[in-house]
Amino acid sequence: MSDLKQGIWSNWSGFQQSKPQQILHPANIQELQSIVAQQQKIRVIGAGHSFTPLVCSDATLLSLDHIAGIASTDAGLCQSSIYAGTRLFDLDRLLQQQSINQALINQGDIDQQSLAGAVSTGTHGTGADLHCISGYVEAFELLTASGEILKCSRSENLEIFAAGRVSLGSLGILTRITMQNRPRYKLKEHIRLCPVEEMQQNIQQWKHQHRHIECFVFSHEKQLMLKTLEETEDEILPRKQNFPSDDTLLTLCSELTRSFPALNPYLQKLLGIFVKPTTYVDWSSNIFPTPRNTKFNEMEYQIPVDQGLACLDEVLHALRKYKVATFFPLEFRFVKGDEIWLSPFYQQDSISISVHQYHKQDPKLIFEVVEPILQKYRGRPHWGKMHTLTAAQLRTLYPNWDDFMVLRQQLDPKAKFLNPYLEKLFLG
């Protein structure tokens, strides 16, 4: 979670820090409009779960935590209009109300983010037939630098709607977001070990047999953790609170790998002892999120779906070749393409490959090995995860890059919503 100690803001992992002039917490949209009118530079903070310097600024930071909750619902369309500062875990709780009975169609395995932050960075879960969270946005309201609130949807301000669902907070401030939801549903989670070779042979078939499928692949182990989720009407069978937990073991093995790098291959081969087959059933909002107490920094690229396995093989080979000391597995997931201008999934079904490093270890050492491979396969970076791409490189990956920049200039001609990181990222 974001923090402010001795005037310093930091993200969840502690890797990104800045010393803003102030952090403001408007109580309502009218107060938010007044603040925006008064400030020359401003950035919005959420839960601090981005690993890039999206928020870092020596100017004013602004929290939308008080602009939260459900504004309205449409039972017929199964949609809800939600204030932008709502945290995902609170949103799930609010949507569960009997009078609403809705649930997000898809979400990731962290539920601490604000809805606006998750939408603005293209945050995603997994599923070959499921979009990132931004793909389920039906409308939004955008507070611009001029103080105007624009209503954007497929029938109103269509160009801004196409750009604004993934905009890194650079077009203005999202105030309300209408999500396409569905009636509440239960998921059955099954986790087992699986030979890497078996996954490679069957994954193209498996991805259509399961609503969600996710692989956790270790660089020195011939088995991976395979996680699948299915819709079910079975009775609730909640996760057990075991000790030591998977998260406790992850911290322990990460500490050992940091202190004694040569142990890493041997620790990974204990996977069969640590991981036993498990099956749980619960409401979707209880199954999607998993504990994340072991802090890390992350790089993630979205690879064209037909290139994902080749890219994964090359990354694993490089980690072994250069004896990279990380106990964290690679995450391998499917995400369906969309039509959002700066979405990493724009017109591209993708395989998402995520690389993590324990927060007490320098992430640059592993990312410098892996990133050239991810770029070789024309991967697009997750906007909230670490990468080194420049504006010139990004322009070649996004057909609407220049259109986005023209629109951004029109909406925010004085760059009120850009910090130094975004100025460099967008302008080169």
mmCIF file of N, CA and C in Angstrom, residues 159-252:
data_model
loop_
_atom_site.group_PDB
_atom_site.id
_atom_site.type_symbol
_atom_site.label_atom_id
_atom_site.label_comp_id
_atom_site.label_asym_id
_atom_site.label_seq_id
_atom_site.Cartn_x
_atom_site.Cartn_y
_atom_site.Cartn_z
ATOM 1 N N GLU A 159 -14.021 8.914 -29.057
ATOM 2 C CA GLU A 159 -12.559 8.894 -29.179
ATOM 3 C C GLU A 159 -11.901 8.900 -27.801
ATOM 4 N N ILE A 160 -12.423 9.704 -26.893
ATOM 5 C CA ILE A 160 -11.870 9.735 -25.536
ATOM 6 C C ILE A 160 -12.148 8.409 -24.829
ATOM 7 N N PHE A 161 -13.297 7.811 -25.117
ATOM 8 C CA PHE A 161 -13.613 6.509 -24.540
ATOM 9 C C PHE A 161 -12.611 5.462 -25.014
ATOM 10 N N ALA A 162 -12.261 5.488 -26.302
ATOM 11 C CA ALA A 162 -11.315 4.516 -26.851
ATOM 12 C C ALA A 162 -9.928 4.680 -26.251
ATOM 13 N N ALA A 163 -9.574 5.915 -25.910
ATOM 14 C CA ALA A 163 -8.245 6.185 -25.359
ATOM 15 C C ALA A 163 -8.212 6.129 -23.844
ATOM 16 N N GLY A 164 -9.287 6.540 -23.201
ATOM 17 C CA GLY A 164 -9.257 6.804 -21.768
ATOM 18 C C GLY A 164 -9.387 5.617 -20.862
ATOM 19 N N ARG A 165 -9.716 4.452 -21.409
ATOM 20 C CA ARG A 165 -9.846 3.272 -20.539
ATOM 21 C C ARG A 165 -8.486 2.742 -20.099
ATOM 22 N N VAL A 166 -7.443 3.041 -20.851
ATOM 23 C CA VAL A 166 -6.065 2.772 -20.412
ATOM 24 C C VAL A 166 -5.264 4.018 -20.764
ATOM 25 N N SER A 167 -5.109 4.918 -19.809
ATOM 26 C CA SER A 167 -4.480 6.208 -20.129
ATOM 27 C C SER A 167 -3.429 6.634 -19.114
ATOM 28 N N LEU A 168 -3.140 5.795 -18.121
ATOM 29 C CA LEU A 168 -2.116 6.082 -17.115
ATOM 30 C C LEU A 168 -2.392 7.379 -16.357
ATOM 31 N N GLY A 169 -3.653 7.766 -16.295
ATOM 32 C CA GLY A 169 -4.007 9.002 -15.606
ATOM 33 C C GLY A 169 -3.520 10.251 -16.304
ATOM 34 N N SER A 170 -3.254 10.171 -17.598
ATOM 35 C CA SER A 170 -2.639 11.292 -18.312
ATOM 36 C C SER A 170 -3.641 12.183 -19.036
ATOM 37 N N LEU A 171 -4.885 11.738 -19.175
ATOM 38 C CA LEU A 171 -5.889 12.546 -19.861
ATOM 39 C C LEU A 171 -6.687 13.414 -18.896
ATOM 40 N N GLY A 172 -6.693 13.034 -17.652
ATOM 41 C CA GLY A 172 -7.488 13.695 -16.629
ATOM 42 C C GLY A 172 -7.706 12.714 -15.487
ATOM 43 N N ILE A 173 -8.679 13.008 -14.648
ATOM 44 C CA ILE A 173 -8.946 12.172 -13.478
ATOM 45 C C ILE A 173 -10.282 11.471 -13.653
ATOM 46 N N LEU A 174 -10.255 10.144 -13.646
ATOM 47 C CA LEU A 174 -11.491 9.377 -13.673
ATOM 48 C C LEU A 174 -12.240 9.612 -12.366
ATOM 49 N N THR A 175 -13.527 9.909 -12.463
ATOM 50 C CA THR A 175 -14.329 10.137 -11.258
ATOM 51 C C THR A 175 -15.373 9.048 -11.045
ATOM 52 N N ARG A 176 -15.988 8.586 -12.133
ATOM 53 C CA ARG A 176 -16.945 7.486 -12.068
ATOM 54 C C ARG A 176 -16.705 6.548 -13.228
ATOM 55 N N ILE A 177 -16.875 5.261 -12.969
ATOM 56 C CA ILE A 177 -16.628 4.235 -13.980
ATOM 57 C C ILE A 177 -17.809 3.269 -13.969
ATOM 58 N N THR A 178 -18.391 3.036 -15.138
ATOM 59 C CA THR A 178 -19.480 2.067 -15.248
ATOM 60 C C THR A 178 -18.917 0.745 -15.733
ATOM 61 N N MET A 179 -19.067 -0.283 -14.911
ATOM 62 C CA MET A 179 -18.533 -1.604 -15.222
ATOM 63 C C MET A 179 -19.639 -2.539 -15.692
ATOM 64 N N GLN A 180 -19.351 -3.306 -16.752
ATOM 65 C CA GLN A 180 -20.227 -4.404 -17.134
ATOM 66 C C GLN A 180 -19.928 -5.577 -16.222
ATOM 67 N N ASN A 181 -20.890 -5.969 -15.431
ATOM 68 C CA ASN A 181 -20.714 -7.060 -14.486
ATOM 69 C C ASN A 181 -21.555 -8.256 -14.899
ATOM 70 N N ARG A 182 -21.711 -9.185 -13.993
ATOM 71 C CA ARG A 182 -22.566 -10.342 -14.196
ATOM 72 C C ARG A 182 -23.105 -10.775 -12.836
ATOM 73 N N PRO A 183 -24.142 -11.599 -12.794
ATOM 74 C CA PRO A 183 -24.622 -12.073 -11.491
ATOM 75 C C PRO A 183 -23.524 -12.840 -10.755
ATOM 76 N N ARG A 184 -23.587 -12.796 -9.430
ATOM 77 C CA ARG A 184 -22.574 -13.488 -8.623
ATOM 78 C C ARG A 184 -22.442 -14.945 -9.035
ATOM 79 N N TYR A 185 -21.210 -15.446 -8.940
ATOM 80 C CA TYR A 185 -20.941 -16.821 -9.348
ATOM 81 C C TYR A 185 -19.821 -17.403 -8.495
ATOM 82 N N LYS A 186 -19.799 -18.720 -8.434
ATOM 83 C CA LYS A 186 -18.769 -19.425 -7.671
ATOM 84 C C LYS A 186 -17.725 -20.014 -8.623
ATOM 85 N N LEU A 187 -16.515 -20.125 -8.113
ATOM 86 C CA LEU A 187 -15.412 -20.727 -8.858
ATOM 87 C C LEU A 187 -14.808 -21.873 -8.062
ATOM 88 N N LYS A 188 -14.392 -22.883 -8.781
ATOM 89 C CA LYS A 188 -13.635 -23.985 -8.174
ATOM 90 C C LYS A 188 -12.182 -23.833 -8.566
ATOM 91 N N GLU A 189 -11.328 -23.696 -7.567
ATOM 92 C CA GLU A 189 -9.885 -23.554 -7.795
ATOM 93 C C GLU A 189 -9.212 -24.902 -7.590
ATOM 94 N N HIS A 190 -8.401 -25.291 -8.555
ATOM 95 C CA HIS A 190 -7.623 -26.525 -8.417
ATOM 96 C C HIS A 190 -6.162 -26.212 -8.699
ATOM 97 N N ILE A 191 -5.286 -26.603 -7.797
ATOM 98 C CA ILE A 191 -3.845 -26.398 -7.944
ATOM 99 C C ILE A 191 -3.156 -27.753 -7.863
ATOM 100 N N ARG A 192 -2.266 -28.011 -8.802
ATOM 101 C CA ARG A 192 -1.485 -29.253 -8.782
ATOM 102 C C ARG A 192 -0.142 -29.012 -9.439
ATOM 103 N N LEU A 193 0.775 -29.927 -9.223
ATOM 104 C CA LEU A 193 2.035 -29.900 -9.942
ATOM 105 C C LEU A 193 1.858 -30.582 -11.292
ATOM 106 N N CYS A 194 2.600 -30.088 -12.265
ATOM 107 C CA CYS A 194 2.468 -30.599 -13.626
ATOM 108 C C CYS A 194 3.841 -30.520 -14.300
ATOM 109 N N PRO A 195 4.284 -31.568 -14.987
ATOM 110 C CA PRO A 195 5.546 -31.468 -15.732
ATOM 111 C C PRO A 195 5.489 -30.342 -16.768
ATOM 112 N N VAL A 196 6.557 -29.581 -16.866
ATOM 113 C CA VAL A 196 6.608 -28.484 -17.828
ATOM 114 C C VAL A 196 6.335 -28.998 -19.241
ATOM 115 N N GLU A 197 6.896 -30.149 -19.567
ATOM 116 C CA GLU A 197 6.715 -30.725 -20.903
ATOM 117 C C GLU A 197 5.245 -31.039 -21.178
ATOM 118 N N GLU A 198 4.532 -31.525 -20.169
ATOM 119 C CA GLU A 198 3.100 -31.822 -20.335
ATOM 120 C C GLU A 198 2.315 -30.539 -20.606
ATOM 121 N N MET A 199 2.658 -29.486 -19.904
ATOM 122 C CA MET A 199 1.984 -28.202 -20.141
ATOM 123 C C MET A 199 2.224 -27.728 -21.562
ATOM 124 N N GLN A 200 3.458 -27.805 -22.017
ATOM 125 C CA GLN A 200 3.791 -27.328 -23.360
ATOM 126 C C GLN A 200 3.036 -28.093 -24.443
ATOM 127 N N GLN A 201 2.810 -29.369 -24.207
ATOM 128 C CA GLN A 201 2.126 -30.207 -25.189
ATOM 129 C C GLN A 201 0.615 -29.982 -25.203
ATOM 130 N N ASN A 202 0.054 -29.568 -24.075
ATOM 131 C CA ASN A 202 -1.399 -29.549 -23.934
ATOM 132 C C ASN A 202 -2.019 -28.174 -23.716
ATOM 133 N N ILE A 203 -1.205 -27.136 -23.540
ATOM 134 C CA ILE A 203 -1.743 -25.851 -23.099
ATOM 135 C C ILE A 203 -2.729 -25.257 -24.101
ATOM 136 N N GLN A 204 -2.509 -25.457 -25.400
ATOM 137 C CA GLN A 204 -3.431 -24.901 -26.383
ATOM 138 C C GLN A 204 -4.819 -25.526 -26.278
ATOM 139 N N GLN A 205 -4.881 -26.762 -25.860
ATOM 140 C CA GLN A 205 -6.168 -27.427 -25.632
ATOM 141 C C GLN A 205 -6.738 -27.029 -24.271
ATOM 142 N N TRP A 206 -5.891 -27.007 -23.262
ATOM 143 C CA TRP A 206 -6.349 -26.703 -21.898
ATOM 144 C C TRP A 206 -6.929 -25.300 -21.781
ATOM 145 N N LYS A 207 -6.381 -24.343 -22.528
ATOM 146 C CA LYS A 207 -6.813 -22.957 -22.353
ATOM 147 C C LYS A 207 -8.283 -22.766 -22.717
ATOM 148 N N HIS A 208 -8.840 -23.678 -23.522
ATOM 149 C CA HIS A 208 -10.255 -23.597 -23.873
ATOM 150 C C HIS A 208 -11.116 -24.502 -22.986
ATOM 151 N N GLN A 209 -10.493 -25.394 -22.251
ATOM 152 C CA GLN A 209 -11.239 -26.288 -21.371
ATOM 153 C C GLN A 209 -11.493 -25.682 -20.001
ATOM 154 N N HIS A 210 -10.725 -24.647 -19.662
ATOM 155 C CA HIS A 210 -10.826 -24.032 -18.339
ATOM 156 C C HIS A 210 -11.151 -22.554 -18.496
ATOM 157 N N ARG A 211 -12.014 -22.022 -17.623
ATOM 158 C CA ARG A 211 -12.303 -20.585 -17.665
ATOM 159 C C ARG A 211 -11.032 -19.777 -17.431
ATOM 160 N N HIS A 212 -10.200 -20.258 -16.510
ATOM 161 C CA HIS A 212 -8.922 -19.620 -16.210
ATOM 162 C C HIS A 212 -7.867 -20.708 -16.089
ATOM 163 N N ILE A 213 -6.697 -20.429 -16.619
ATOM 164 C CA ILE A 213 -5.561 -21.323 -16.420
ATOM 165 C C ILE A 213 -4.306 -20.477 -16.265
ATOM 166 N N GLU A 214 -3.507 -20.831 -15.278
ATOM 167 C CA GLU A 214 -2.319 -20.041 -14.958
ATOM 168 C C GLU A 214 -1.193 -20.995 -14.567
ATOM 169 N N CYS A 215 0.009 -20.708 -15.083
ATOM 170 C CA CYS A 215 1.166 -21.557 -14.810
ATOM 171 C C CYS A 215 2.219 -20.757 -14.057
ATOM 172 N N PHE A 216 2.790 -21.370 -13.026
ATOM 173 C CA PHE A 216 3.896 -20.792 -12.269
ATOM 174 C C PHE A 216 5.118 -21.664 -12.532
ATOM 175 N N VAL A 217 6.058 -21.124 -13.308
ATOM 176 C CA VAL A 217 7.161 -21.921 -13.853
ATOM 177 C C VAL A 217 8.469 -21.510 -13.186
ATOM 178 N N PHE A 218 9.196 -22.488 -12.662
ATOM 179 C CA PHE A 218 10.466 -22.245 -11.975
ATOM 180 C C PHE A 218 11.634 -22.545 -12.920
ATOM 181 N N SER A 219 12.685 -21.751 -12.808
ATOM 182 C CA SER A 219 13.781 -21.855 -13.768
ATOM 183 C C SER A 219 14.574 -23.150 -13.646
ATOM 184 N N HIS A 220 14.627 -23.742 -12.450
ATOM 185 C CA HIS A 220 15.464 -24.936 -12.243
ATOM 186 C C HIS A 220 14.648 -26.190 -11.946
ATOM 187 N N GLU A 221 13.339 -26.153 -12.161
ATOM 188 C CA GLU A 221 12.492 -27.279 -11.796
ATOM 189 C C GLU A 221 11.693 -27.742 -13.008
ATOM 190 N N LYS A 222 11.621 -29.061 -13.192
ATOM 191 C CA LYS A 222 10.933 -29.615 -14.350
ATOM 192 C C LYS A 222 9.425 -29.714 -14.144
ATOM 193 N N GLN A 223 8.963 -29.379 -12.945
ATOM 194 C CA GLN A 223 7.537 -29.312 -12.686
ATOM 195 C C GLN A 223 7.123 -27.862 -12.438
ATOM 196 N N LEU A 224 5.910 -27.551 -12.794
ATOM 197 C CA LEU A 224 5.364 -26.223 -12.538
ATOM 198 C C LEU A 224 4.092 -26.353 -11.711
ATOM 199 N N MET A 225 3.656 -25.234 -11.149
ATOM 200 C CA MET A 225 2.370 -25.179 -10.469
ATOM 201 C C MET A 225 1.313 -24.782 -11.492
ATOM 202 N N LEU A 226 0.292 -25.612 -11.627
ATOM 203 C CA LEU A 226 -0.794 -25.356 -12.564
ATOM 204 C C LEU A 226 -2.050 -25.009 -11.773
ATOM 205 N N LYS A 227 -2.604 -23.850 -12.045
ATOM 206 C CA LYS A 227 -3.799 -23.374 -11.346
ATOM 207 C C LYS A 227 -4.920 -23.187 -12.359
ATOM 208 N N THR A 228 -6.058 -23.829 -12.114
ATOM 209 C CA THR A 228 -7.220 -23.675 -12.979
ATOM 210 C C THR A 228 -8.421 -23.247 -12.144
ATOM 211 N N LEU A 229 -9.304 -22.468 -12.765
ATOM 212 C CA LEU A 229 -10.551 -22.037 -12.134
ATOM 213 C C LEU A 229 -11.698 -22.370 -13.073
ATOM 214 N N GLU A 230 -12.767 -22.940 -12.507
ATOM 215 C CA GLU A 230 -13.963 -23.276 -13.267
ATOM 216 C C GLU A 230 -15.191 -22.716 -12.565
ATOM 217 N N GLU A 231 -16.186 -22.345 -13.323
ATOM 218 C CA GLU A 231 -17.466 -22.018 -12.712
ATOM 219 C C GLU A 231 -18.105 -23.289 -12.171
ATOM 220 N N THR A 232 -18.810 -23.142 -11.055
ATOM 221 C CA THR A 232 -19.372 -24.320 -10.412
ATOM 222 C C THR A 232 -20.594 -23.939 -9.592
ATOM 223 N N GLU A 233 -21.426 -24.935 -9.333
ATOM 224 C CA GLU A 233 -22.545 -24.793 -8.410
ATOM 225 C C GLU A 233 -22.308 -25.607 -7.147
ATOM 226 N N ASP A 234 -21.079 -26.107 -6.965
ATOM 227 C CA ASP A 234 -20.760 -26.921 -5.789
ATOM 228 C C ASP A 234 -20.888 -26.118 -4.508
ATOM 229 N N GLU A 235 -20.966 -26.831 -3.400
ATOM 230 C CA GLU A 235 -21.000 -26.189 -2.091
ATOM 231 C C GLU A 235 -19.673 -25.489 -1.804
ATOM 232 N N ILE A 236 -19.747 -24.440 -0.998
ATOM 233 C CA ILE A 236 -18.546 -23.694 -0.624
ATOM 234 C C ILE A 236 -17.558 -24.593 0.109
ATOM 235 N N LEU A 237 -16.317 -24.566 -0.322
ATOM 236 C CA LEU A 237 -15.216 -25.269 0.337
ATOM 237 C C LEU A 237 -14.060 -24.279 0.408
ATOM 238 N N PRO A 238 -14.024 -23.417 1.440
ATOM 239 C CA PRO A 238 -13.073 -22.297 1.454
ATOM 240 C C PRO A 238 -11.632 -22.740 1.640
ATOM 241 N N ARG A 239 -10.726 -21.857 1.262
ATOM 242 C CA ARG A 239 -9.301 -22.105 1.483
ATOM 243 C C ARG A 239 -9.023 -22.279 2.968
ATOM 244 N N LYS A 240 -8.087 -23.146 3.264
ATOM 245 C CA LYS A 240 -7.685 -23.360 4.651
ATOM 246 C C LYS A 240 -6.521 -22.443 5.003
ATOM 247 N N GLN A 241 -6.475 -22.016 6.236
ATOM 248 C CA GLN A 241 -5.384 -21.179 6.718
ATOM 249 C C GLN A 241 -4.282 -22.085 7.266
ATOM 250 N N ASN A 242 -3.428 -22.556 6.369
ATOM 251 C CA ASN A 242 -2.361 -23.475 6.780
ATOM 252 C C ASN A 242 -1.156 -22.711 7.310
ATOM 253 N N PHE A 243 -0.382 -23.354 8.164
ATOM 254 C CA PHE A 243 0.906 -22.807 8.587
ATOM 255 C C PHE A 243 1.946 -23.922 8.512
ATOM 256 N N PRO A 244 3.092 -23.695 7.869
ATOM 257 C CA PRO A 244 3.417 -22.415 7.218
ATOM 258 C C PRO A 244 2.649 -22.249 5.918
ATOM 259 N N SER A 245 2.269 -21.034 5.604
ATOM 260 C CA SER A 245 1.537 -20.746 4.386
ATOM 261 C C SER A 245 2.483 -20.727 3.193
ATOM 262 N N ASP A 246 1.897 -20.766 1.987
ATOM 263 C CA ASP A 246 2.721 -20.660 0.771
ATOM 264 C C ASP A 246 3.523 -19.368 0.792
ATOM 265 N N ASP A 247 2.913 -18.297 1.310
ATOM 266 C CA ASP A 247 3.579 -17.003 1.346
ATOM 267 C C ASP A 247 4.751 -17.011 2.329
ATOM 268 N N THR A 248 4.576 -17.689 3.444
ATOM 269 C CA THR A 248 5.671 -17.808 4.427
ATOM 270 C C THR A 248 6.848 -18.562 3.819
ATOM 271 N N LEU A 249 6.555 -19.650 3.112
ATOM 272 C CA LEU A 249 7.613 -20.429 2.479
ATOM 273 C C LEU A 249 8.308 -19.621 1.379
ATOM 274 N N LEU A 250 7.533 -18.816 0.659
ATOM 275 C CA LEU A 250 8.110 -17.988 -0.389
ATOM 276 C C LEU A 250 9.097 -16.985 0.200
ATOM 277 N N THR A 251 8.725 -16.370 1.324
ATOM 278 C CA THR A 251 9.635 -15.428 1.985
ATOM 279 C C THR A 251 10.905 -16.134 2.443
ATOM 280 N N LEU A 252 10.746 -17.286 3.070
ATOM 281 C CA LEU A 252 11.904 -18.033 3.577
ATOM 282 C C LEU A 252 12.852 -18.412 2.445
#
